[in-house]
Coordinates of C-alpha atoms and ligand atoms in Angstrom, one line a residue:
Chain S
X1 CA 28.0 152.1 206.1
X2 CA 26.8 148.7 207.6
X3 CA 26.4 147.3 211.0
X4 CA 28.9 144.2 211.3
X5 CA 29.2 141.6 213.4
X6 CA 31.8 139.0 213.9
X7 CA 34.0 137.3 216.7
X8 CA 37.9 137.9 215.9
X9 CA 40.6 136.0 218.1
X10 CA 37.8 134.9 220.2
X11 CA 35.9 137.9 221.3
X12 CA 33.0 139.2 219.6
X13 CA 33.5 142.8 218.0
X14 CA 30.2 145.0 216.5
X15 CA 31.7 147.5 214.4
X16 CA 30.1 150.0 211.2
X17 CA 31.9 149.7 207.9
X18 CA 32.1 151.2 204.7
X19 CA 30.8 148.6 202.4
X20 CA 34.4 149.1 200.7
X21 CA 36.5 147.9 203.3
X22 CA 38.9 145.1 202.9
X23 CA 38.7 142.6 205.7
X24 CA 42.8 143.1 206.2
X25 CA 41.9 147.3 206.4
X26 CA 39.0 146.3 209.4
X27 CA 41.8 144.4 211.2
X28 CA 44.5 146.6 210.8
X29 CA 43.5 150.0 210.6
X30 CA 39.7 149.6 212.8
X31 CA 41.2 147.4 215.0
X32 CA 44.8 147.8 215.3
X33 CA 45.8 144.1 214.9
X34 CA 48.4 145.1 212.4
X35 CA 49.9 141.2 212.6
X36 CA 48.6 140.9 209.5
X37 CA 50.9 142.7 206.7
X38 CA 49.7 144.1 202.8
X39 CA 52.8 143.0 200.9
X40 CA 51.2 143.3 197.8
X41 CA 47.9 144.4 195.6
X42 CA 47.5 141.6 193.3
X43 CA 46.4 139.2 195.9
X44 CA 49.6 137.1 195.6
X45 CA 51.8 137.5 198.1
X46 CA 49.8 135.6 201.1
X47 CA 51.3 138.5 203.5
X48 CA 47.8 139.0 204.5
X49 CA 46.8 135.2 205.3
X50 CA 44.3 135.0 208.2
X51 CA 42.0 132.3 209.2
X52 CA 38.6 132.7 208.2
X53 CA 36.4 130.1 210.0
X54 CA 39.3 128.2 210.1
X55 CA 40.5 128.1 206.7
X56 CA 43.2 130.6 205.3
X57 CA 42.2 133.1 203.1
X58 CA 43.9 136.4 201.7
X59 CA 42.4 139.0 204.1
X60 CA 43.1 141.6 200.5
X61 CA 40.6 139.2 198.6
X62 CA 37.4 139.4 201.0
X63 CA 35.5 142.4 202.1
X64 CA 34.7 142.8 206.1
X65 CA 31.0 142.8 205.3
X66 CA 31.8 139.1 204.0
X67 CA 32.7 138.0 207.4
X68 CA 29.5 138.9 208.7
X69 CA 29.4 136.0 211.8
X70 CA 32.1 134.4 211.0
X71 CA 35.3 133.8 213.5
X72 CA 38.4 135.2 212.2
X73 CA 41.7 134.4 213.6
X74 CA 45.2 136.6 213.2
X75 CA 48.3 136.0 214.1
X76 CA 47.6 137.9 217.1
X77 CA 45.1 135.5 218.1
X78 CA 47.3 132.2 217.8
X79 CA 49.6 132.5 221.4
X80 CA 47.5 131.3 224.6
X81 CA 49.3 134.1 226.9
X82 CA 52.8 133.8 226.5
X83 CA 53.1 130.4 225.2
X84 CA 53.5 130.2 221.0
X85 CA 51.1 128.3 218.8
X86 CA 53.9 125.3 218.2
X87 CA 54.0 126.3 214.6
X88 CA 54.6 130.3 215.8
X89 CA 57.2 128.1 218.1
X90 CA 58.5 125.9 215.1
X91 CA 59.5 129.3 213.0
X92 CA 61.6 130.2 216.1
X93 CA 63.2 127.1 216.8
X94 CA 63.9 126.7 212.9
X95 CA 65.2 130.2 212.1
X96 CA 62.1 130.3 209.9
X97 CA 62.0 134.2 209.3
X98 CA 64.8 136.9 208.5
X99 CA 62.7 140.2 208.3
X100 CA 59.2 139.0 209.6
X101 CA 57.4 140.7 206.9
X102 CA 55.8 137.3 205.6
X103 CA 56.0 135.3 208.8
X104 CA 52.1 135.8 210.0
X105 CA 50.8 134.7 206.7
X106 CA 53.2 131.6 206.2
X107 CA 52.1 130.1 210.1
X108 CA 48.7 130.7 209.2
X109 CA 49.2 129.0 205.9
X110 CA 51.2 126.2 207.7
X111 CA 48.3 125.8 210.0
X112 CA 45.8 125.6 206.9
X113 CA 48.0 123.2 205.6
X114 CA 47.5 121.1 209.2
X115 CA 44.0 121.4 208.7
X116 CA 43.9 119.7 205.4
X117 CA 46.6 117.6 204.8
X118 CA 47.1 116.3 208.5
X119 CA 50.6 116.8 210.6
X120 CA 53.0 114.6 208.6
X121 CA 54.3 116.9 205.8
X122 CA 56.9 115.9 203.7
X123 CA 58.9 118.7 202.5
X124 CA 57.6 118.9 199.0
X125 CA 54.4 118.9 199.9
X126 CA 55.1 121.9 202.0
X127 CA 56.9 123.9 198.8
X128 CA 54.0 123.1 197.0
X129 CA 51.3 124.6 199.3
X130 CA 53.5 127.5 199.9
X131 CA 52.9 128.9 196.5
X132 CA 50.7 131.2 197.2
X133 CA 53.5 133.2 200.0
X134 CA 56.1 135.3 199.0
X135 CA 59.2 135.5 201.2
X136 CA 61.7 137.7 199.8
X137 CA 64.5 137.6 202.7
X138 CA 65.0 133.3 203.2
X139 CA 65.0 131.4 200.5
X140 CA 62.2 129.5 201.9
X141 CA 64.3 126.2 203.3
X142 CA 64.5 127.1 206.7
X143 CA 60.4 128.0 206.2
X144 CA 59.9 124.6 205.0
X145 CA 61.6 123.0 208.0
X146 CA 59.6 125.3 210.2
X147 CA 56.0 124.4 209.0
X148 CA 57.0 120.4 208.9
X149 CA 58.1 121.0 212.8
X150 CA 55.2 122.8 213.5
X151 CA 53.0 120.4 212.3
X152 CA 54.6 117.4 213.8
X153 CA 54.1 119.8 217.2
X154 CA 50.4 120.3 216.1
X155 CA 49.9 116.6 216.6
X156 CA 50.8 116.2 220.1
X157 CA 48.6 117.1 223.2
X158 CA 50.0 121.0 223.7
X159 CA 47.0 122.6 224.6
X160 CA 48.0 126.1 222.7
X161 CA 47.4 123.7 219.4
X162 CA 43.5 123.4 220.4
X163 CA 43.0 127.3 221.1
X164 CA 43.8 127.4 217.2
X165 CA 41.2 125.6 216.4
Chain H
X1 CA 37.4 151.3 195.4
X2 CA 34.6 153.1 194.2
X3 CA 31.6 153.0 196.5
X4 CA 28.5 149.9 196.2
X5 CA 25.6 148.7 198.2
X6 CA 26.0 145.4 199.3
X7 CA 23.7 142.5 199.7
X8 CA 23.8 139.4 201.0
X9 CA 20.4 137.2 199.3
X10 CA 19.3 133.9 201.0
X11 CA 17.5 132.4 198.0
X12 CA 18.5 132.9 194.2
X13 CA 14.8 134.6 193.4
X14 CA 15.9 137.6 195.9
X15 CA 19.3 137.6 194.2
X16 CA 17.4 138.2 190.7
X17 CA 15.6 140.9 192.4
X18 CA 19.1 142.5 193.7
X19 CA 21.0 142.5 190.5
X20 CA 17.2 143.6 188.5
X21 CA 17.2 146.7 190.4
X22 CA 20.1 147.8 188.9
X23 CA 21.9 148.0 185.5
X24 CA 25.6 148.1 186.9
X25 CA 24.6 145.8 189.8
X26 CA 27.3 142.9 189.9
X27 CA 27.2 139.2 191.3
X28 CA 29.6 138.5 194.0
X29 CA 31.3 134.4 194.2
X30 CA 34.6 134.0 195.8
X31 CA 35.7 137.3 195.1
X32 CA 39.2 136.2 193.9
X33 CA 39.2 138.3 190.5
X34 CA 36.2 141.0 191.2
X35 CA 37.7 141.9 194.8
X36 CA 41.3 142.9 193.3
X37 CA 39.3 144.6 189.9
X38 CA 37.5 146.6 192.1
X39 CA 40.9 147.7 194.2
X40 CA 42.4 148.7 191.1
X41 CA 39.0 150.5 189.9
X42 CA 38.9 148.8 186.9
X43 CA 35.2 147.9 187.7
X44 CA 32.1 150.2 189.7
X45 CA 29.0 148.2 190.0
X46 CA 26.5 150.1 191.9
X47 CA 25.5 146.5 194.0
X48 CA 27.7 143.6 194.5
X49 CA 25.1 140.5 195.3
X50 CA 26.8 138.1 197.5
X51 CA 25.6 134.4 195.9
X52 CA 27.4 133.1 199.3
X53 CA 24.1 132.7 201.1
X54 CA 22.1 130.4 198.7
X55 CA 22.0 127.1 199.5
X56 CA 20.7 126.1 196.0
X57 CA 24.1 127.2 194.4
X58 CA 26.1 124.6 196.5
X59 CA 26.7 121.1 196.2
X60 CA 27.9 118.4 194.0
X61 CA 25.6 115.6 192.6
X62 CA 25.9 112.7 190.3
X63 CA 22.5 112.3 188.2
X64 CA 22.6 109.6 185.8
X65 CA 26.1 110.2 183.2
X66 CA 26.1 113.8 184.5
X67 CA 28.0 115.3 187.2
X68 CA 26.4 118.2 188.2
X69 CA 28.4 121.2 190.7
X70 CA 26.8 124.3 191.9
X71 CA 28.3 127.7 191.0
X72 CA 29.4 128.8 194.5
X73 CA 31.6 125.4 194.7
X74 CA 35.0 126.2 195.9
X75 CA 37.9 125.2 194.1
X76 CA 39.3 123.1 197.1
X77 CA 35.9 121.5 197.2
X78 CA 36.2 120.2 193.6
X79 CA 39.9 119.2 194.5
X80 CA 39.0 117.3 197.1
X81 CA 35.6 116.0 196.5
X82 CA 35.7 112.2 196.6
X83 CA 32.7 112.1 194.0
X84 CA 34.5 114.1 191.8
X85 CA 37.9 111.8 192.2
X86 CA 35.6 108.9 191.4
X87 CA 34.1 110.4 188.6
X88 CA 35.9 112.7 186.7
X89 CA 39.6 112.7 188.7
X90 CA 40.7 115.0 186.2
X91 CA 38.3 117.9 187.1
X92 CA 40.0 116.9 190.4
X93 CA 43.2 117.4 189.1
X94 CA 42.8 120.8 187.2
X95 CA 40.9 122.3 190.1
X96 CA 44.2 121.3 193.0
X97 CA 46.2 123.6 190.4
X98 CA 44.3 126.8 190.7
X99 CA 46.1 129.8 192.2
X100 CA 46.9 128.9 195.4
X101 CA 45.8 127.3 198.5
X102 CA 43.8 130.4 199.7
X103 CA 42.8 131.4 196.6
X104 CA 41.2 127.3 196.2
X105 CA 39.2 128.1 199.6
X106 CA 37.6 131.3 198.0
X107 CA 37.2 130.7 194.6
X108 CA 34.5 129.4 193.1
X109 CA 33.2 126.9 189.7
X110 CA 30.6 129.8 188.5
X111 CA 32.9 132.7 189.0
X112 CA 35.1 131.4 187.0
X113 CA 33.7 130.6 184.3
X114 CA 31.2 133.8 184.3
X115 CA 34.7 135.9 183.9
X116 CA 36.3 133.8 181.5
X117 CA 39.8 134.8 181.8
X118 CA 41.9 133.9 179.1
X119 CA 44.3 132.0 181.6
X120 CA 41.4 130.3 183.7
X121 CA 41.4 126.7 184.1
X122 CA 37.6 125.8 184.3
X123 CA 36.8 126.6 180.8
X124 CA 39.4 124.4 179.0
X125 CA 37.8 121.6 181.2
X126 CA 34.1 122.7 179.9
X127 CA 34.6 123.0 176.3
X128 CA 36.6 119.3 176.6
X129 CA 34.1 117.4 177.8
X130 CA 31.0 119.8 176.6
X131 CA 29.7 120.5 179.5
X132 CA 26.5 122.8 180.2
X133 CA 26.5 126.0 181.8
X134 CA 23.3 126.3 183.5
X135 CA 21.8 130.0 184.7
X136 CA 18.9 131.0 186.3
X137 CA 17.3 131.5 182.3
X138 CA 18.3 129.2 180.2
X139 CA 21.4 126.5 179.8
X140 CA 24.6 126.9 177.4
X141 CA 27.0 124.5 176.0
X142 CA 30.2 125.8 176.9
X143 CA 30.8 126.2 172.8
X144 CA 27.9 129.1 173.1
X145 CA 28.9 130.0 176.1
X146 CA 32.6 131.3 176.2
X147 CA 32.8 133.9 173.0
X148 CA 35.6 135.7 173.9
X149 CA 38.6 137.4 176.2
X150 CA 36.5 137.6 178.9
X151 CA 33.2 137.0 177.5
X152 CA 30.6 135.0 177.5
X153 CA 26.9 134.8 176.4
X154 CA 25.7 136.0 179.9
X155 CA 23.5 138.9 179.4
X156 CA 23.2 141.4 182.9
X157 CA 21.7 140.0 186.0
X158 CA 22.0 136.3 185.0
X159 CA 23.1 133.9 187.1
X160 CA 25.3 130.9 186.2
X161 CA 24.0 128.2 188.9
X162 CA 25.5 124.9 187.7
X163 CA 28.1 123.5 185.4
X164 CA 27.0 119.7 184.4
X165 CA 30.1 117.8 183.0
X166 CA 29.0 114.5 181.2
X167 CA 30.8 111.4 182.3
X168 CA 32.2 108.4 180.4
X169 CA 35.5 108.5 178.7
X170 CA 38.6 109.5 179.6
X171 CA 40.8 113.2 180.4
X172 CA 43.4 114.6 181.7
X173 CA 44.8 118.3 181.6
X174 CA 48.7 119.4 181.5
X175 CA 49.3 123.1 182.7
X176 CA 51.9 125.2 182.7
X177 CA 51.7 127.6 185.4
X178 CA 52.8 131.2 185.1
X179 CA 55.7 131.0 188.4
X180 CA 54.2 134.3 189.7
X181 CA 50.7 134.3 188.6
X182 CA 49.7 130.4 189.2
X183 CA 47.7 131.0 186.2
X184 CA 47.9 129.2 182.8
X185 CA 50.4 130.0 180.3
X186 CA 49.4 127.3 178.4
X187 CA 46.7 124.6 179.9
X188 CA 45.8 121.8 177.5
X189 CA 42.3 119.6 178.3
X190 CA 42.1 116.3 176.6
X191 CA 39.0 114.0 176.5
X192 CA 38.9 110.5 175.0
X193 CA 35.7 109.6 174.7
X194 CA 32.3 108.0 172.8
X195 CA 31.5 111.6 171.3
X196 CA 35.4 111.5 170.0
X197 CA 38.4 113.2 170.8
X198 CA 38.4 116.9 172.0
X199 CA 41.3 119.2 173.2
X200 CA 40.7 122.5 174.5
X201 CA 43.8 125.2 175.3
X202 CA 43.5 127.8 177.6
X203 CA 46.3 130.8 178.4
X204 CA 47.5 130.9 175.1
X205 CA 45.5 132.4 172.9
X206 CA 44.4 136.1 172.0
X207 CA 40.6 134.9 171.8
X208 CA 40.5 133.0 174.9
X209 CA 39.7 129.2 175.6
X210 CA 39.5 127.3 172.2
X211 CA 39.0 123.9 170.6
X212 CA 42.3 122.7 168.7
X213 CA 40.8 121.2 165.5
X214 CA 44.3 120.4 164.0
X215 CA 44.8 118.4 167.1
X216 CA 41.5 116.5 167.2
X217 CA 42.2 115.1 164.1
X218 CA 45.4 114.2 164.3
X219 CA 44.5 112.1 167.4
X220 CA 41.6 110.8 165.6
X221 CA 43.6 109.4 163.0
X222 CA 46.2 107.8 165.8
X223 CA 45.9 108.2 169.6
X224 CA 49.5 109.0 170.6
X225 CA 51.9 111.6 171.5
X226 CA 53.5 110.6 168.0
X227 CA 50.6 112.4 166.1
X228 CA 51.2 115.5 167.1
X229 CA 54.5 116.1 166.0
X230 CA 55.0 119.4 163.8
X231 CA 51.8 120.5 165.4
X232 CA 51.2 123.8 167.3
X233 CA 49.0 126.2 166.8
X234 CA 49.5 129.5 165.2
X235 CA 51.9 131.7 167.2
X236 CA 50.5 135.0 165.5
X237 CA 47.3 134.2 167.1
X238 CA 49.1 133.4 170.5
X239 CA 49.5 135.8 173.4
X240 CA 52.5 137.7 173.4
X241 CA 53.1 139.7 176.4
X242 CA 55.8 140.1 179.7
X243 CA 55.7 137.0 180.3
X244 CA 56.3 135.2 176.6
X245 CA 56.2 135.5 173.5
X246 CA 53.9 134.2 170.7
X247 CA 55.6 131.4 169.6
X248 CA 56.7 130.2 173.3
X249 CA 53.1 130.1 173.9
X250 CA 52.4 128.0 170.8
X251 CA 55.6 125.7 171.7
X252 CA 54.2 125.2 174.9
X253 CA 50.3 124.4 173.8
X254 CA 52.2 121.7 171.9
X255 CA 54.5 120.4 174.5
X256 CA 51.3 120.5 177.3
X257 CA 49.1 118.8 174.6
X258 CA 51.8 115.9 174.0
X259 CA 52.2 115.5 177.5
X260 CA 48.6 114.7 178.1
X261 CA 48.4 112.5 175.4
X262 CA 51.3 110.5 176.6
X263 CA 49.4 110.5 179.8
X264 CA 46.2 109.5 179.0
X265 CA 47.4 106.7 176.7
X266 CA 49.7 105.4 179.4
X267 CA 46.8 105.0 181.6
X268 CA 44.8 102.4 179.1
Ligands
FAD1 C1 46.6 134.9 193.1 C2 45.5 134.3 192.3 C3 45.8 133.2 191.4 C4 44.9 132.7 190.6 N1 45.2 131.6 189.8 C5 44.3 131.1 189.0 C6 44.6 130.0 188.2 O1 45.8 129.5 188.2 N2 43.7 129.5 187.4 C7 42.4 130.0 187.4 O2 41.6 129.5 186.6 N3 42.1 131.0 188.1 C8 43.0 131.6 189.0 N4 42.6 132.6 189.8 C9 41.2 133.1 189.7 C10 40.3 132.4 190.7 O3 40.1 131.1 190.2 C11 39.0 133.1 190.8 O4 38.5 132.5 191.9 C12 38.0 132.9 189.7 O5 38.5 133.4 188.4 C13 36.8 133.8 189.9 O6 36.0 133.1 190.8 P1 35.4 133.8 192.1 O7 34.5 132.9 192.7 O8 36.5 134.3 192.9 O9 34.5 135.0 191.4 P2 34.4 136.6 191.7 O10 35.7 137.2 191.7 O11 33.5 136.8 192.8 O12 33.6 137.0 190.3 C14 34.3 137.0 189.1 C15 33.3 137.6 188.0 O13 32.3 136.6 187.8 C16 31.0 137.2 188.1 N5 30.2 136.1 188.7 C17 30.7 135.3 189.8 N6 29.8 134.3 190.0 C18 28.8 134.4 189.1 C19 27.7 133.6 188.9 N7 27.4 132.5 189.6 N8 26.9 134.0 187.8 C20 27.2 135.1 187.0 N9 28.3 135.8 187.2 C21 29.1 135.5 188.3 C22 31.2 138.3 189.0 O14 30.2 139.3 188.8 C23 32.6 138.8 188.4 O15 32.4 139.6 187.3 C24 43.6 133.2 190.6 C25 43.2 134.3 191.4 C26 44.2 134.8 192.3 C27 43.9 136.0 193.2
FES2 S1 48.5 141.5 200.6 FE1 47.1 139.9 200.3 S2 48.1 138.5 199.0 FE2 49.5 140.2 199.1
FES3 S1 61.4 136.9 206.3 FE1 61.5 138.7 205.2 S2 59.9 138.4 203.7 FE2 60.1 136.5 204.6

């Protein structure tokens, strides 16, 4: 066991894990924050996406102990009360999700993408940085539409875009 | 997963120290392969030694013709580096078509090449343009250094630190990406240069990441997609699995190599 350390969705949390443990098994079973879904054990279905210092990473691929004093974010984390991150509001607006199953990794991929590329996303770009998330109910299109909108929305002055940061 | 000790060095010497302590100790990069290997219990190291704390393995230089990245480099670092897009865009390139965005924030340079996977990028881009992999003992041309499926010369505990690509000349790579995987089924390097023409494939074959001789020297004799008609490489010696068989692999290796050639010359 080890003594760990890290602040996730803003608060600070001190918790004892097997070295073993899978950051996406310290958020969902430790913690409870079971926004974040296993769809898969090859690492390839981006289910698991969470925002690691900011960037997205596959919560399946990184052990807690790696987190060590880092901030991690979940999809838990994005809302500021009862207002939506505008790209949790884009997949709403959009229709972006059918079952829900892939939604939290795809907005925290979309937000990645924000991060990177900046808020004007043409739709191929999108399709092209989605390829590491699965959806298996939507066909993606309406997913597309949703991250473009939710970027566009990143850009302007809502303030539940800068808690994401 | 079987159970480890885990430790996170600051300094490469205290990293040596970790991984001599034990004979099934393990380095730990971006943990995009060993992570999932050590879900599915195909691996128990005793220690995993996280390299993410040493400062020394980071960074990418140009010294003199060289450019030099460390071993804990991320992919989307080399994607998106602009020395690297000034001098070697095609390192660039290859490294924007690993895996997948999350994957590119994890991953690193030195991990990928110390595992040598049959389908990784990084190795078709080291034998091409003969770079040097540097440990912590000693340094390898990438000829010495990947011998196998999965193997290289790297004896227990050592450390790749660096990978140092010469400059000069020209390169591209072509890949054809497996639609679930993201990983090569065929991936072809090609570098024009002053030391000659040299085209590595990786995905394809049974024995990993190889130099295409036949190819060299038909581009030798005439630089254009032209000259490598009829050519492919042997499909027996191919991969044939789930995903294709043998001679699709070979067709492929031929189609990605034409393809880069085309490129490359279009760009003169
Ligand atoms: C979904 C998915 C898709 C992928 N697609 C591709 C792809 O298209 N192309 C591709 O090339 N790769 C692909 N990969 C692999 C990815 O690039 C890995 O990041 C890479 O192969 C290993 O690098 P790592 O830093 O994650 O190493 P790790 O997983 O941490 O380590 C891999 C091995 O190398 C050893 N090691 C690591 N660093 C060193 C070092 N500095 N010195 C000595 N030994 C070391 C470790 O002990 C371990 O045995 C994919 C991975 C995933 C999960
Ligand atoms: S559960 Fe992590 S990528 Fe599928
Ligand atoms: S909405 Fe069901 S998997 Fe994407």
């Amino acid at each position: 066991m080890r003594d760990l350390t890290l602040t996730i969705n803003g608060a600070p949390v001190s918790v004892a894990v097997d070295e073993r443990t899978l950051l996406v098994q310290l958020l969902r079973d430790e913690l409870r924050l079971t926004g974040t879904h296993v769809g898969c054990d090859t690492s390839q279905c981006g289910a698991c996406n969470v925002l690691l210092d900011g960037e997205a990473v596959k919560a399946c691929a990184v052990l807690a102990v790696q987190a060590e004093g880092a901030g991690v974010v979940t999809i838990e984390g994005l809302a500021q009360g009862e207002a939506l991150h505008p790209m949790q509001a884009a997949f709403r607006e959009h229709h972006g999700l059918q079952c829900g199953f892939c939604t939290p990794g795809m907005i925290v991929a979309g937000i990645d993408m924000v991060r990177r590329l900046g808020t004007e996303l043409d739709a191929q770009t999108v399709r092209a940085e989605l390829e590491g998330n699965l959806c298996r109910c939507t066909g993606y299109h309406n997913i597309v539409k949703a991250i473009q909108a939710g970027a566009s929305a990143m850009a302007g002055p809502a303030p539940a875009a800068v808690a994401a940061e | 997963m079987f159970a480890f000790a885990y430790h996170r060095p600051a300094t490469l010497i205290e990293a040596q120290a970790a991984l001599a302590a034990s004979e099934e100790a393990k380095p730990l990069a971006g943990g995009q392969t060993l992570i999932p290997t050590l879900k599915q219990r195909l691996a128990s190291p005793s220690d995993l030694v996280d390299l993410g704390g040493i400062p020394a393995l980071r960074g990418i230089t140009v010294v003199q013709d060289l450019l030099v990245i460390g071993a804990m480099v991320r992919h989307v670092e080399v994607a998106t580096s602009p020395i690297v897009a000034t001098h070697l865009p095609a390192l660039a390139a290859l490294a924007g078509l690993i895996g997948d965005p999350a994957v590119r924030n994890r991953g690193t340079l030195g991990g990928s090449v110390a595992n040598n996977d049959p389908s990784a990028d990084y190795p078709a881009a080291c034998l091409a343009l003969d770079a040097v992999i540097v440990t912590d003992r000693r340094e390898l041309p990438a000829g010495d250094f990947f011998t196998g499926l999965f193997e290289t010369a790297l004896q227990p505990g050592e450390i790749v630190t660096a990978v140092r690509f010469p400059l000069g000349g020209e390169a591209t790579y072509e890949k054809f990406p497996n639609p679930a995987s993201r990983y090569a089924m065929a991936g072809v390097f090609v570098r024009r240069g002053e030391g000659g023409i040299r085209v590595a494939v990786t995905g394809a074959s049974q024995g990993g990441v190889f130099r295409w001789g036949a190819a060299e020297a038909a581009l030798a004799a005439g630089f254009s997609p032209a000259a490598l008609d009829g050519l492919r490489p042997e499909a027996e010696e191919m991969i044939a699995d789930i995903h294709g068989s043998g001679a699709y692999r070979a067709q492929l290796v031929a189609v990605m190599a034409r393809r880069a050639v085309a490129r490359l010359a279009a760009a003169r």
